[in-house]
Amino acid sequence: MSETVTPMMKQYHLLRRDLPPDTFLLFRLGDFYELFLEDAVQAAPILNVALTKRGETPMCGVPYHSARVYLEKLLAAGKRVALCEQVGEVQTGKLVQRQITRILSPGTLEDVGLESSTNNFTAAIHVHSKKKNEEAIFSFGLAFIDLSTGEFFVTELSNYEALLDEIVRVSPAEVVAPRKIEEALPLIKKDLSSLELLEDYLFDPTSAHELLSSHFKVQSLDGFGADEVPMGIIAAGGLLHYLTRKLRRDVSHLRTLRPYHHHNHLLIDATTQSHLELVNSRAGRGMTLLGALDRTKTPMGSRMLREWMVRPLSEPAAITARLDVLALLLDHPLLLGDLREELSGIRDMERSLSRLSQNSANARDLVSLSSSLGRIPHLKKIGASLVAAVTSEAPLLQKLIDQLHTLAPLHDKLVSALVEEPPATIKEGGMIREGFDRDLDELRLGASDGKKWIASLQEQEIQRTGIKSLKVRFNAIFGYFIEVTSSNLAHVPTDYIRKQTTANGERFVTPELKEMEGKILGAQERSKALELALFQELRAALLDAVSKIQETASAAGALDVFSSLAETARLYGYTRPQIDTSTIFSIIEGRHPVIDQQLREKTFVPNDALLDGEEDRMAIITGPNMAGKSTYLKQCALLTIMAQMGSYVPAKKMHLGIVDRLFTRVGASDDLARGQSTFMVEMNETSKILHHATRKSLVLLDEIGRGTATFDGLSLAWSVAEYLYDFLKARTMFATHYHELPDLARTRPGIKNLNVAVRERNEEIVFLHKIVPGAADRSYGIAVARLAGLPHWVIERAQEILVNLEKAELNAEGRPQLASHWMPQRRASRKQVVEEGPTLFD
Ligand SMILES: Nc1ncnc2c1ncn2[C@@H]1O[C@H](COP(=O)(O)OP(=O)(O)OP(=O)(O)O)[C@@H](O)[C@H]1O
Ligand SMILES: [Mg+2]
């Protein structure tokens, strides 16, 4: 480095010193953000800009006006970005004061490149460990914040698996945790690629309480229900600490803390969420359940629908309340249409509000909030008409209507203050309407009178000097001047003061011109400053009402979700599911919601399902490839989720006893990142199901044991099925290609066989996609092989071997050979198995 460090570089180093690691410093220099030294070397290739040098110092820069795209690139590369702005006045020869105004990280991206239909959460984990029999047992607090919408959630998880599942559900852009977590869970950085480890002290329990209490200005956090989630609160404290102190974000718009509990929800683990393609699919959003159901009109609604979907309810009363609202909307299609029309005029209130409180809003945010608020009175009116239309009570709908605040005085003020299409910047004026502020009107009048005077000056001076080509002009450097060409210089009056010589002539000013220029520019400057002040006043007025506006936005979002679900139900003829605490699982003429909407030429073949959870607890589904087994299982899972999130379902009838957890095990995929083989992944997933499923769960197994030798696989599948049926007693559907597995039905009364019907026509198999009772005809594998043109000899020999195999299948009493030698303890109670577990099977 050079010996003489310039004052500016001194300033740079001083600011750079206090930044968190892995943060690029973008240093504002006039119209550019510059990066220096190591930052520049690293960032230039990410930004795809040239690396240059200032003296010995490597540097690169991006234009301030198009900074967004570049910021996105840096954040996408997993870096944090500190923005350093010029805060003092620029004076020649003096170093301008600079300050770090914001630190952006992937989770705090705000609206830079944000998709409005998804949340952008930053999450924090707190780990708690306890020793039990020399073994450490971990439990977790989890908190997550979306700064762009002001949402703040906390919860607790009783084990590591549950933590990972919840993080997948929330899918935060960034996760932070205390450094010590890595000692406890060495694998965590592999499991959570977006994890950032922070100093342990940020997660100190006492300071967490102090920080949160002072943020919410409360004596105790119990009012938020915080006492129920003590570990969650520590995570919340750490998170707030990280956002405010480390990233220096303004979090004043976070107005409530929302603890939630898992026992109030249908738990869907991470694998199930991805198998079922609830919100993401490699085939695109159109293939997801969210894609099939989302007809929301507002960004708030779209985000909330996703939330409802990944976290459905598990209390019949709460679900019924939602279904009641849907029923009401479906009974009144005209009001539903009105509601949707009105909702389509509501913009992203949550994000505008958040930009306001973070001081990154412009007048367009005010206009957007104002126009959204303008829709609220009518929205309330439609809601009231709906409520009035029923004789019974509609408490949930009524509550949402009560949460819509019209805020008429505020709205009126915004309407009278703001022009309809204000500019994107708040410093250049042009935001405030004429007639709103007398001082502003006067300043504007002054400036425009001055301009008129100048406009008339040219004519006047031509008259006075006789120079026909004389021009009065303006440029940013000299301001107003009079231009005279070289040939006319002799006629210039004596009171002209020469300013500049150009190629064709000279430029002059006069004292009057300078005076008028001062007046105009002064008036313009003052009117810009006044507009900015008025903008800040309006901003403050909105922020005063932040809680009410947030509540309004969230109620509008909920109404949007309801009307979207109602619209989908109306379009595709969905029906209301019956929900209770039984263990029934009954679907009549159910359809797969996604495929049903996608099929154009053909129609989806509807199918029934029935497990009563008492006697009938398990169905084994066989059938050739491509028959529709996987589709059927997924359909059962998706309808369960829809019913429990409070939606109508694509079925003629559905009766569901609440499901506490939904498990699926579908197909097989390698998890190379964790060094696990296909079969290992499959067994891990199966193991998780066997450890967690309860009598209230729904378990859908799509082929188990295919990843290993046939006999091993079949034996495992058989024994897994027995365990599920005998001990866990969960409602289970099991699709399989093992044609021996249907023999299980001979050993247990509550296991039944289903197969997917096919018809053979002229050597061709026609898939009927119809689920029918009984096991599949066993000869299809060989029939398909024949269709594929295998040599005649091979087909016949295969048939011979098949007969041999089948002969050995049943014993003298007609019971399957496979199932013989079963252990007498098989009749043990569930309690025994849980307590003695492993020994029973030794
Ligand atoms: N009920 C139905 N109505 C119309 N089409 C269906 C139906 N069920 C399945 N299909 C279509 O059949 C195709 C195959 O279905 P699916 O993948 O469920 O078969 P599968 O029995 O699981 O096959 P494999 O044994 O190879 O896994 C799907 O792409 C789907 O579009
Ligand atoms: Mg399949």
PDB file of N, CA and C in Angstrom, residues 337-400:
ATOM      1  N   GLY A 337     -67.958 -12.108  -6.273  1.00  0.00           N
ATOM      2  CA  GLY A 337     -67.402 -11.377  -7.412  1.00  0.00           C
ATOM      3  C   GLY A 337     -67.028  -9.945  -7.031  1.00  0.00           C
ATOM      4  N   ASP A 338     -67.921  -9.282  -6.299  1.00  0.00           N
ATOM      5  CA  ASP A 338     -67.641  -7.909  -5.845  1.00  0.00           C
ATOM      6  C   ASP A 338     -66.396  -7.860  -4.981  1.00  0.00           C
ATOM      7  N   LEU A 339     -66.336  -8.820  -4.082  1.00  0.00           N
ATOM      8  CA  LEU A 339     -65.219  -8.866  -3.141  1.00  0.00           C
ATOM      9  C   LEU A 339     -63.894  -8.998  -3.899  1.00  0.00           C
ATOM     10  N   ARG A 340     -63.895  -9.898  -4.883  1.00  0.00           N
ATOM     11  CA  ARG A 340     -62.661 -10.117  -5.639  1.00  0.00           C
ATOM     12  C   ARG A 340     -62.293  -8.895  -6.463  1.00  0.00           C
ATOM     13  N   GLU A 341     -63.293  -8.240  -6.985  1.00  0.00           N
ATOM     14  CA  GLU A 341     -63.074  -7.019  -7.748  1.00  0.00           C
ATOM     15  C   GLU A 341     -62.411  -5.954  -6.858  1.00  0.00           C
ATOM     16  N   GLU A 342     -62.960  -5.811  -5.662  1.00  0.00           N
ATOM     17  CA  GLU A 342     -62.460  -4.799  -4.729  1.00  0.00           C
ATOM     18  C   GLU A 342     -61.037  -5.143  -4.273  1.00  0.00           C
ATOM     19  N   LEU A 343     -60.825  -6.426  -4.013  1.00  0.00           N
ATOM     20  CA  LEU A 343     -59.507  -6.865  -3.554  1.00  0.00           C
ATOM     21  C   LEU A 343     -58.439  -6.621  -4.614  1.00  0.00           C
ATOM     22  N   SER A 344     -58.845  -6.694  -5.877  1.00  0.00           N
ATOM     23  CA  SER A 344     -57.821  -6.545  -6.916  1.00  0.00           C
ATOM     24  C   SER A 344     -57.258  -5.123  -6.942  1.00  0.00           C
ATOM     25  N   GLY A 345     -57.915  -4.192  -6.245  1.00  0.00           N
ATOM     26  CA  GLY A 345     -57.374  -2.840  -6.188  1.00  0.00           C
ATOM     27  C   GLY A 345     -56.472  -2.616  -4.986  1.00  0.00           C
ATOM     28  N   ILE A 346     -56.292  -3.662  -4.190  1.00  0.00           N
ATOM     29  CA  ILE A 346     -55.459  -3.491  -2.999  1.00  0.00           C
ATOM     30  C   ILE A 346     -54.040  -3.956  -3.288  1.00  0.00           C
ATOM     31  N   ARG A 347     -53.110  -3.083  -2.980  1.00  0.00           N
ATOM     32  CA  ARG A 347     -51.704  -3.381  -3.313  1.00  0.00           C
ATOM     33  C   ARG A 347     -50.993  -3.975  -2.112  1.00  0.00           C
ATOM     34  N   ASP A 348     -49.663  -4.088  -2.252  1.00  0.00           N
ATOM     35  CA  ASP A 348     -48.888  -4.696  -1.173  1.00  0.00           C
ATOM     36  C   ASP A 348     -48.719  -3.718  -0.011  1.00  0.00           C
ATOM     37  N   MET A 349     -49.733  -3.636   0.827  1.00  0.00           N
ATOM     38  CA  MET A 349     -49.714  -2.672   1.933  1.00  0.00           C
ATOM     39  C   MET A 349     -48.591  -2.984   2.913  1.00  0.00           C
ATOM     40  N   GLU A 350     -48.404  -4.262   3.186  1.00  0.00           N
ATOM     41  CA  GLU A 350     -47.389  -4.638   4.173  1.00  0.00           C
ATOM     42  C   GLU A 350     -46.001  -4.181   3.746  1.00  0.00           C
ATOM     43  N   ARG A 351     -45.703  -4.389   2.474  1.00  0.00           N
ATOM     44  CA  ARG A 351     -44.346  -4.020   2.037  1.00  0.00           C
ATOM     45  C   ARG A 351     -44.181  -2.506   1.924  1.00  0.00           C
ATOM     46  N   SER A 352     -45.236  -1.790   1.518  1.00  0.00           N
ATOM     47  CA  SER A 352     -45.125  -0.328   1.477  1.00  0.00           C
ATOM     48  C   SER A 352     -44.891   0.213   2.875  1.00  0.00           C
ATOM     49  N   LEU A 353     -45.633  -0.359   3.812  1.00  0.00           N
ATOM     50  CA  LEU A 353     -45.523   0.075   5.197  1.00  0.00           C
ATOM     51  C   LEU A 353     -44.114  -0.177   5.729  1.00  0.00           C
ATOM     52  N   SER A 354     -43.593  -1.316   5.358  1.00  0.00           N
ATOM     53  CA  SER A 354     -42.266  -1.650   5.818  1.00  0.00           C
ATOM     54  C   SER A 354     -41.225  -0.703   5.216  1.00  0.00           C
ATOM     55  N   ARG A 355     -41.396  -0.381   3.935  1.00  0.00           N
ATOM     56  CA  ARG A 355     -40.456   0.578   3.338  1.00  0.00           C
ATOM     57  C   ARG A 355     -40.564   1.930   4.035  1.00  0.00           C
ATOM     58  N   LEU A 356     -41.792   2.313   4.399  1.00  0.00           N
ATOM     59  CA  LEU A 356     -41.973   3.575   5.099  1.00  0.00           C
ATOM     60  C   LEU A 356     -41.199   3.587   6.399  1.00  0.00           C
ATOM     61  N   SER A 357     -41.331   2.507   7.161  1.00  0.00           N
ATOM     62  CA  SER A 357     -40.692   2.554   8.474  1.00  0.00           C
ATOM     63  C   SER A 357     -39.187   2.385   8.347  1.00  0.00           C
ATOM     64  N   GLN A 358     -38.732   1.790   7.263  1.00  0.00           N
ATOM     65  CA  GLN A 358     -37.284   1.660   7.070  1.00  0.00           C
ATOM     66  C   GLN A 358     -36.716   2.896   6.381  1.00  0.00           C
ATOM     67  N   ASN A 359     -37.586   3.866   6.153  1.00  0.00           N
ATOM     68  CA  ASN A 359     -37.175   5.093   5.488  1.00  0.00           C
ATOM     69  C   ASN A 359     -36.639   4.870   4.082  1.00  0.00           C
ATOM     70  N   SER A 360     -37.147   3.861   3.412  1.00  0.00           N
ATOM     71  CA  SER A 360     -36.726   3.691   2.023  1.00  0.00           C
ATOM     72  C   SER A 360     -37.918   3.842   1.079  1.00  0.00           C
ATOM     73  N   ALA A 361     -38.988   4.433   1.602  1.00  0.00           N
ATOM     74  CA  ALA A 361     -40.195   4.576   0.778  1.00  0.00           C
ATOM     75  C   ALA A 361     -40.123   5.844  -0.058  1.00  0.00           C
ATOM     76  N   ASN A 362     -40.913   5.885  -1.116  1.00  0.00           N
ATOM     77  CA  ASN A 362     -41.080   7.130  -1.853  1.00  0.00           C
ATOM     78  C   ASN A 362     -42.571   7.451  -1.912  1.00  0.00           C
ATOM     79  N   ALA A 363     -42.898   8.534  -2.633  1.00  0.00           N
ATOM     80  CA  ALA A 363     -44.298   8.969  -2.633  1.00  0.00           C
ATOM     81  C   ALA A 363     -45.200   7.944  -3.300  1.00  0.00           C
ATOM     82  N   ARG A 364     -44.616   7.084  -4.145  1.00  0.00           N
ATOM     83  CA  ARG A 364     -45.441   6.041  -4.772  1.00  0.00           C
ATOM     84  C   ARG A 364     -45.983   5.068  -3.733  1.00  0.00           C
ATOM     85  N   ASP A 365     -45.182   4.831  -2.693  1.00  0.00           N
ATOM     86  CA  ASP A 365     -45.679   3.968  -1.614  1.00  0.00           C
ATOM     87  C   ASP A 365     -46.867   4.618  -0.917  1.00  0.00           C
ATOM     88  N   LEU A 366     -46.777   5.947  -0.737  1.00  0.00           N
ATOM     89  CA  LEU A 366     -47.896   6.647  -0.101  1.00  0.00           C
ATOM     90  C   LEU A 366     -49.144   6.558  -0.974  1.00  0.00           C
ATOM     91  N   VAL A 367     -48.960   6.740  -2.276  1.00  0.00           N
ATOM     92  CA  VAL A 367     -50.103   6.676  -3.186  1.00  0.00           C
ATOM     93  C   VAL A 367     -50.695   5.269  -3.168  1.00  0.00           C
ATOM     94  N   SER A 368     -49.793   4.288  -3.156  1.00  0.00           N
ATOM     95  CA  SER A 368     -50.261   2.908  -3.167  1.00  0.00           C
ATOM     96  C   SER A 368     -51.040   2.589  -1.884  1.00  0.00           C
ATOM     97  N   LEU A 369     -50.524   3.035  -0.741  1.00  0.00           N
ATOM     98  CA  LEU A 369     -51.252   2.816   0.516  1.00  0.00           C
ATOM     99  C   LEU A 369     -52.581   3.553   0.502  1.00  0.00           C
ATOM    100  N   SER A 370     -52.520   4.770  -0.019  1.00  0.00           N
ATOM    101  CA  SER A 370     -53.733   5.569  -0.050  1.00  0.00           C
ATOM    102  C   SER A 370     -54.798   4.905  -0.919  1.00  0.00           C
ATOM    103  N   SER A 371     -54.390   4.388  -2.088  1.00  0.00           N
ATOM    104  CA  SER A 371     -55.417   3.794  -2.943  1.00  0.00           C
ATOM    105  C   SER A 371     -55.924   2.486  -2.336  1.00  0.00           C
ATOM    106  N   SER A 372     -55.052   1.761  -1.630  1.00  0.00           N
ATOM    107  CA  SER A 372     -55.531   0.555  -0.951  1.00  0.00           C
ATOM    108  C   SER A 372     -56.533   0.916   0.147  1.00  0.00           C
ATOM    109  N   LEU A 373     -56.180   1.930   0.931  1.00  0.00           N
ATOM    110  CA  LEU A 373     -57.096   2.346   2.005  1.00  0.00           C
ATOM    111  C   LEU A 373     -58.435   2.781   1.433  1.00  0.00           C
ATOM    112  N   GLY A 374     -58.380   3.357   0.229  1.00  0.00           N
ATOM    113  CA  GLY A 374     -59.599   3.824  -0.411  1.00  0.00           C
ATOM    114  C   GLY A 374     -60.574   2.688  -0.708  1.00  0.00           C
ATOM    115  N   ARG A 375     -60.050   1.473  -0.801  1.00  0.00           N
ATOM    116  CA  ARG A 375     -60.908   0.318  -1.098  1.00  0.00           C
ATOM    117  C   ARG A 375     -61.565  -0.263   0.150  1.00  0.00           C
ATOM    118  N   ILE A 376     -61.027   0.083   1.300  1.00  0.00           N
ATOM    119  CA  ILE A 376     -61.467  -0.589   2.529  1.00  0.00           C
ATOM    120  C   ILE A 376     -62.952  -0.365   2.849  1.00  0.00           C
ATOM    121  N   PRO A 377     -63.465   0.872   2.714  1.00  0.00           N
ATOM    122  CA  PRO A 377     -64.885   1.057   3.077  1.00  0.00           C
ATOM    123  C   PRO A 377     -65.794   0.118   2.287  1.00  0.00           C
ATOM    124  N   HIS A 378     -65.539  -0.018   0.997  1.00  0.00           N
ATOM    125  CA  HIS A 378     -66.393  -0.864   0.188  1.00  0.00           C
ATOM    126  C   HIS A 378     -66.221  -2.338   0.572  1.00  0.00           C
ATOM    127  N   LEU A 379     -64.980  -2.694   0.865  1.00  0.00           N
ATOM    128  CA  LEU A 379     -64.686  -4.068   1.297  1.00  0.00           C
ATOM    129  C   LEU A 379     -65.489  -4.391   2.561  1.00  0.00           C
ATOM    130  N   LYS A 380     -65.505  -3.437   3.477  1.00  0.00           N
ATOM    131  CA  LYS A 380     -66.262  -3.628   4.727  1.00  0.00           C
ATOM    132  C   LYS A 380     -67.744  -3.788   4.433  1.00  0.00           C
ATOM    133  N   LYS A 381     -68.195  -3.000   3.459  1.00  0.00           N
ATOM    134  CA  LYS A 381     -69.617  -3.036   3.131  1.00  0.00           C
ATOM    135  C   LYS A 381     -70.002  -4.406   2.561  1.00  0.00           C
ATOM    136  N   ILE A 382     -69.163  -4.920   1.674  1.00  0.00           N
ATOM    137  CA  ILE A 382     -69.451  -6.238   1.100  1.00  0.00           C
ATOM    138  C   ILE A 382     -69.469  -7.287   2.208  1.00  0.00           C
ATOM    139  N   GLY A 383     -68.477  -7.172   3.104  1.00  0.00           N
ATOM    140  CA  GLY A 383     -68.415  -8.104   4.226  1.00  0.00           C
ATOM    141  C   GLY A 383     -69.681  -8.036   5.061  1.00  0.00           C
ATOM    142  N   ALA A 384     -70.130  -6.811   5.321  1.00  0.00           N
ATOM    143  CA  ALA A 384     -71.326  -6.645   6.145  1.00  0.00           C
ATOM    144  C   ALA A 384     -72.543  -7.260   5.446  1.00  0.00           C
ATOM    145  N   SER A 385     -72.637  -7.094   4.117  1.00  0.00           N
ATOM    146  CA  SER A 385     -73.757  -7.697   3.391  1.00  0.00           C
ATOM    147  C   SER A 385     -73.724  -9.211   3.521  1.00  0.00           C
ATOM    148  N   LEU A 386     -72.524  -9.767   3.486  1.00  0.00           N
ATOM    149  CA  LEU A 386     -72.413 -11.223   3.626  1.00  0.00           C
ATOM    150  C   LEU A 386     -72.898 -11.666   4.998  1.00  0.00           C
ATOM    151  N   VAL A 387     -72.430 -10.948   6.016  1.00  0.00           N
ATOM    152  CA  VAL A 387     -72.832 -11.302   7.377  1.00  0.00           C
ATOM    153  C   VAL A 387     -74.347 -11.186   7.529  1.00  0.00           C
ATOM    154  N   ALA A 388     -74.882 -10.116   6.896  1.00  0.00           N
ATOM    155  CA  ALA A 388     -76.323  -9.894   7.019  1.00  0.00           C
ATOM    156  C   ALA A 388     -77.129 -10.980   6.308  1.00  0.00           C
ATOM    157  N   ALA A 389     -76.476 -11.636   5.344  1.00  0.00           N
ATOM    158  CA  ALA A 389     -77.192 -12.613   4.539  1.00  0.00           C
ATOM    159  C   ALA A 389     -77.454 -13.934   5.269  1.00  0.00           C
ATOM    160  N   VAL A 390     -76.773 -14.141   6.393  1.00  0.00           N
ATOM    161  CA  VAL A 390     -77.016 -15.398   7.113  1.00  0.00           C
ATOM    162  C   VAL A 390     -77.794 -15.160   8.395  1.00  0.00           C
ATOM    163  N   THR A 391     -78.538 -16.175   8.758  1.00  0.00           N
ATOM    164  CA  THR A 391     -79.305 -16.057   9.982  1.00  0.00           C
ATOM    165  C   THR A 391     -78.432 -16.402  11.188  1.00  0.00           C
ATOM    166  N   SER A 392     -77.565 -17.415  11.001  1.00  0.00           N
ATOM    167  CA  SER A 392     -76.690 -17.781  12.115  1.00  0.00           C
ATOM    168  C   SER A 392     -75.536 -16.778  12.181  1.00  0.00           C
ATOM    169  N   GLU A 393     -74.684 -16.970  13.162  1.00  0.00           N
ATOM    170  CA  GLU A 393     -73.579 -16.029  13.301  1.00  0.00           C
ATOM    171  C   GLU A 393     -72.410 -16.416  12.405  1.00  0.00           C
ATOM    172  N   ALA A 394     -71.625 -15.418  12.037  1.00  0.00           N
ATOM    173  CA  ALA A 394     -70.433 -15.687  11.240  1.00  0.00           C
ATOM    174  C   ALA A 394     -69.250 -15.040  11.943  1.00  0.00           C
ATOM    175  N   PRO A 395     -68.832 -15.622  13.077  1.00  0.00           N
ATOM    176  CA  PRO A 395     -67.862 -14.924  13.928  1.00  0.00           C
ATOM    177  C   PRO A 395     -66.516 -14.641  13.252  1.00  0.00           C
ATOM    178  N   LEU A 396     -66.022 -15.589  12.487  1.00  0.00           N
ATOM    179  CA  LEU A 396     -64.708 -15.359  11.880  1.00  0.00           C
ATOM    180  C   LEU A 396     -64.770 -14.220  10.862  1.00  0.00           C
ATOM    181  N   LEU A 397     -65.803 -14.243  10.028  1.00  0.00           N
ATOM    182  CA  LEU A 397     -65.960 -13.182   9.040  1.00  0.00           C
ATOM    183  C   LEU A 397     -66.137 -11.826   9.733  1.00  0.00           C
ATOM    184  N   GLN A 398     -66.957 -11.838  10.785  1.00  0.00           N
ATOM    185  CA  GLN A 398     -67.193 -10.599  11.526  1.00  0.00           C
ATOM    186  C   GLN A 398     -65.884 -10.057  12.085  1.00  0.00           C
ATOM    187  N   LYS A 399     -65.058 -10.970  12.589  1.00  0.00           N
ATOM    188  CA  LYS A 399     -63.786 -10.537  13.170  1.00  0.00           C
ATOM    189  C   LYS A 399     -62.912  -9.875  12.094  1.00  0.00           C
ATOM    190  N   LEU A 400     -62.880 -10.491  10.913  1.00  0.00           N
ATOM    191  CA  LEU A 400     -62.065  -9.918   9.839  1.00  0.00           C
ATOM    192  C   LEU A 400     -62.591  -8.539   9.437  1.00  0.00           C
TER     193      LEU A 400
END
